[in-house]
């Protein structure tokens, strides 16, 4: 028997997307909470697991993986019976990866300027200036998602639910705190409500 996977996560973070994917796949796994309030992501013990000092990280029998797009593709490929990605359609799979890349490299980074501005500047005024840009930048990103990635639904990849849906749900859940009304984006809004009703999502949040 193979050892269960271990997901390192913190509540309210992008690690939710991988937790949802693992639950949707019915994948045996342990979930280990990293206490951000205690800065445990910077502790020597956690840095030995993920030297980036970030969540998520997923320990597998082959080693530790990080970066949400990689984890989502891994879960989908490792548990193909769950059909969480278009594994035999190269274009559709690349399109899903394109979406994941946009969420990770552009949308998540825009969001991070609200509370993690000290990554990019030391001066309080520079950090405050970056924070003021967050609502406009997040609204612009979700305008792109609404217009170019939502298609005819009901899911990001069309008729079939995929790991991309839990990822979009996770990032869309940050909009309110970022000062953006999700109702400005009707397709994203309906998707957020639809996804939030899934048992795996409820369990991941519980
Ligand atoms: N590119 C990474 C980003 C990971 C990341 O920034 N995680 C945040 C939580 S959403 C984190 O661990 N922050 C802790 C810190 O900055 O100290 C991914 O997509 O997984």
JSON list of N, CA and C and ligand atoms in Angstrom, two decimals, residues 13-14 36 41-42 53-56 67-69 104 108 116 119 167 174, ligand 1:
[
{"chain": "A", "resi": 13, "resn": "UNK", "atom": "N", "xyz": [-6.15, 30.33, 2.22]},
{"chain": "A", "resi": 13, "resn": "UNK", "atom": "CA", "xyz": [-5.08, 30.49, 1.23]},
{"chain": "A", "resi": 13, "resn": "UNK", "atom": "C", "xyz": [-5.38, 29.71, -0.04]},
{"chain": "A", "resi": 14, "resn": "UNK", "atom": "N", "xyz": [-4.47, 29.84, -1.00]},
{"chain": "A", "resi": 14, "resn": "UNK", "atom": "CA", "xyz": [-4.63, 29.13, -2.27]},
{"chain": "A", "resi": 14, "resn": "UNK", "atom": "C", "xyz": [-4.53, 27.61, -2.08]},
{"chain": "A", "resi": 36, "resn": "UNK", "atom": "N", "xyz": [0.03, 30.27, 10.29]},
{"chain": "A", "resi": 36, "resn": "UNK", "atom": "CA", "xyz": [0.60, 31.53, 9.81]},
{"chain": "A", "resi": 36, "resn": "UNK", "atom": "C", "xyz": [0.73, 32.55, 10.93]},
{"chain": "A", "resi": 41, "resn": "UNK", "atom": "N", "xyz": [5.25, 29.04, 8.66]},
{"chain": "A", "resi": 41, "resn": "UNK", "atom": "CA", "xyz": [5.72, 28.78, 7.29]},
{"chain": "A", "resi": 41, "resn": "UNK", "atom": "C", "xyz": [7.20, 29.10, 7.13]},
{"chain": "A", "resi": 42, "resn": "UNK", "atom": "N", "xyz": [7.75, 29.85, 8.10]},
{"chain": "A", "resi": 42, "resn": "UNK", "atom": "CA", "xyz": [9.18, 30.22, 8.06]},
{"chain": "A", "resi": 42, "resn": "UNK", "atom": "C", "xyz": [10.00, 29.40, 9.06]},
{"chain": "A", "resi": 53, "resn": "UNK", "atom": "N", "xyz": [8.80, 28.52, 1.83]},
{"chain": "A", "resi": 53, "resn": "UNK", "atom": "CA", "xyz": [8.08, 29.09, 2.97]},
{"chain": "A", "resi": 53, "resn": "UNK", "atom": "C", "xyz": [6.65, 29.47, 2.63]},
{"chain": "A", "resi": 54, "resn": "UNK", "atom": "N", "xyz": [6.05, 28.73, 1.73]},
{"chain": "A", "resi": 54, "resn": "UNK", "atom": "CA", "xyz": [4.67, 29.01, 1.32]},
{"chain": "A", "resi": 54, "resn": "UNK", "atom": "C", "xyz": [3.86, 27.72, 1.37]},
{"chain": "A", "resi": 55, "resn": "UNK", "atom": "N", "xyz": [2.54, 27.89, 1.41]},
{"chain": "A", "resi": 55, "resn": "UNK", "atom": "CA", "xyz": [1.63, 26.76, 1.18]},
{"chain": "A", "resi": 55, "resn": "UNK", "atom": "C", "xyz": [0.94, 27.02, -0.14]},
{"chain": "A", "resi": 56, "resn": "UNK", "atom": "N", "xyz": [0.48, 25.98, -0.83]},
{"chain": "A", "resi": 56, "resn": "UNK", "atom": "CA", "xyz": [0.50, 24.58, -0.43]},
{"chain": "A", "resi": 56, "resn": "UNK", "atom": "C", "xyz": [1.83, 23.91, -0.77]},
{"chain": "A", "resi": 67, "resn": "UNK", "atom": "N", "xyz": [3.57, 24.68, -5.79]},
{"chain": "A", "resi": 67, "resn": "UNK", "atom": "CA", "xyz": [2.96, 25.46, -6.88]},
{"chain": "A", "resi": 67, "resn": "UNK", "atom": "C", "xyz": [1.62, 24.83, -7.26]},
{"chain": "A", "resi": 68, "resn": "UNK", "atom": "N", "xyz": [0.58, 25.59, -7.00]},
{"chain": "A", "resi": 68, "resn": "UNK", "atom": "CA", "xyz": [-0.79, 25.10, -7.19]},
{"chain": "A", "resi": 68, "resn": "UNK", "atom": "C", "xyz": [-1.04, 24.49, -8.57]},
{"chain": "A", "resi": 69, "resn": "UNK", "atom": "N", "xyz": [-0.65, 25.13, -9.67]},
{"chain": "A", "resi": 69, "resn": "UNK", "atom": "CA", "xyz": [-0.91, 24.50, -10.97]},
{"chain": "A", "resi": 69, "resn": "UNK", "atom": "C", "xyz": [-0.29, 23.10, -11.09]},
{"chain": "A", "resi": 104, "resn": "UNK", "atom": "N", "xyz": [-2.43, 31.80, -11.01]},
{"chain": "A", "resi": 104, "resn": "UNK", "atom": "CA", "xyz": [-1.25, 31.76, -10.12]},
{"chain": "A", "resi": 104, "resn": "UNK", "atom": "C", "xyz": [-0.33, 32.96, -10.32]},
{"chain": "A", "resi": 108, "resn": "UNK", "atom": "N", "xyz": [-3.37, 35.87, -8.50]},
{"chain": "A", "resi": 108, "resn": "UNK", "atom": "CA", "xyz": [-2.89, 35.68, -7.12]},
{"chain": "A", "resi": 108, "resn": "UNK", "atom": "C", "xyz": [-1.89, 36.78, -6.75]},
{"chain": "A", "resi": 116, "resn": "UNK", "atom": "N", "xyz": [0.66, 41.45, 1.41]},
{"chain": "A", "resi": 116, "resn": "UNK", "atom": "CA", "xyz": [2.06, 41.02, 1.33]},
{"chain": "A", "resi": 116, "resn": "UNK", "atom": "C", "xyz": [2.90, 42.04, 0.57]},
{"chain": "A", "resi": 119, "resn": "UNK", "atom": "N", "xyz": [6.74, 42.31, 0.29]},
{"chain": "A", "resi": 119, "resn": "UNK", "atom": "CA", "xyz": [7.59, 41.53, -0.62]},
{"chain": "A", "resi": 119, "resn": "UNK", "atom": "C", "xyz": [8.23, 42.43, -1.69]},
{"chain": "A", "resi": 167, "resn": "UNK", "atom": "N", "xyz": [-10.08, 25.80, -8.12]},
{"chain": "A", "resi": 167, "resn": "UNK", "atom": "CA", "xyz": [-9.07, 26.87, -8.09]},
{"chain": "A", "resi": 167, "resn": "UNK", "atom": "C", "xyz": [-9.74, 28.23, -8.29]},
{"chain": "A", "resi": 174, "resn": "UNK", "atom": "N", "xyz": [-11.60, 35.48, -2.64]},
{"chain": "A", "resi": 174, "resn": "UNK", "atom": "CA", "xyz": [-10.81, 36.60, -2.09]},
{"chain": "A", "resi": 174, "resn": "UNK", "atom": "C", "xyz": [-11.36, 37.96, -2.50]},
{"chain": "B", "resi": 1, "resn": "LIG", "atom": "N1", "xyz": [2.78, 30.35, -6.57]},
{"chain": "B", "resi": 1, "resn": "LIG", "atom": "C1", "xyz": [2.35, 29.67, -5.36]},
{"chain": "B", "resi": 1, "resn": "LIG", "atom": "C2", "xyz": [1.98, 30.74, -4.34]},
{"chain": "B", "resi": 1, "resn": "LIG", "atom": "C3", "xyz": [1.96, 30.17, -2.95]},
{"chain": "B", "resi": 1, "resn": "LIG", "atom": "C4", "xyz": [1.67, 31.29, -1.95]},
{"chain": "B", "resi": 1, "resn": "LIG", "atom": "O1", "xyz": [2.06, 32.47, -2.13]},
{"chain": "B", "resi": 1, "resn": "LIG", "atom": "N2", "xyz": [1.01, 30.92, -0.85]},
{"chain": "B", "resi": 1, "resn": "LIG", "atom": "C5", "xyz": [0.69, 31.88, 0.17]},
{"chain": "B", "resi": 1, "resn": "LIG", "atom": "C6", "xyz": [-0.73, 31.65, 0.69]},
{"chain": "B", "resi": 1, "resn": "LIG", "atom": "S1", "xyz": [-1.95, 31.93, -0.59]},
{"chain": "B", "resi": 1, "resn": "LIG", "atom": "C7", "xyz": [1.63, 31.73, 1.35]},
{"chain": "B", "resi": 1, "resn": "LIG", "atom": "O2", "xyz": [2.01, 30.62, 1.68]},
{"chain": "B", "resi": 1, "resn": "LIG", "atom": "N3", "xyz": [2.01, 32.85, 2.00]},
{"chain": "B", "resi": 1, "resn": "LIG", "atom": "C8", "xyz": [2.83, 32.80, 3.15]},
{"chain": "B", "resi": 1, "resn": "LIG", "atom": "C9", "xyz": [3.80, 33.91, 3.23]},
{"chain": "B", "resi": 1, "resn": "LIG", "atom": "O3", "xyz": [3.86, 34.74, 2.31]},
{"chain": "B", "resi": 1, "resn": "LIG", "atom": "O4", "xyz": [4.53, 33.98, 4.23]},
{"chain": "B", "resi": 1, "resn": "LIG", "atom": "C10", "xyz": [1.15, 28.76, -5.68]},
{"chain": "B", "resi": 1, "resn": "LIG", "atom": "O5", "xyz": [0.43, 29.05, -6.63]},
{"chain": "B", "resi": 1, "resn": "LIG", "atom": "O6", "xyz": [0.97, 27.75, -5.00]}
]
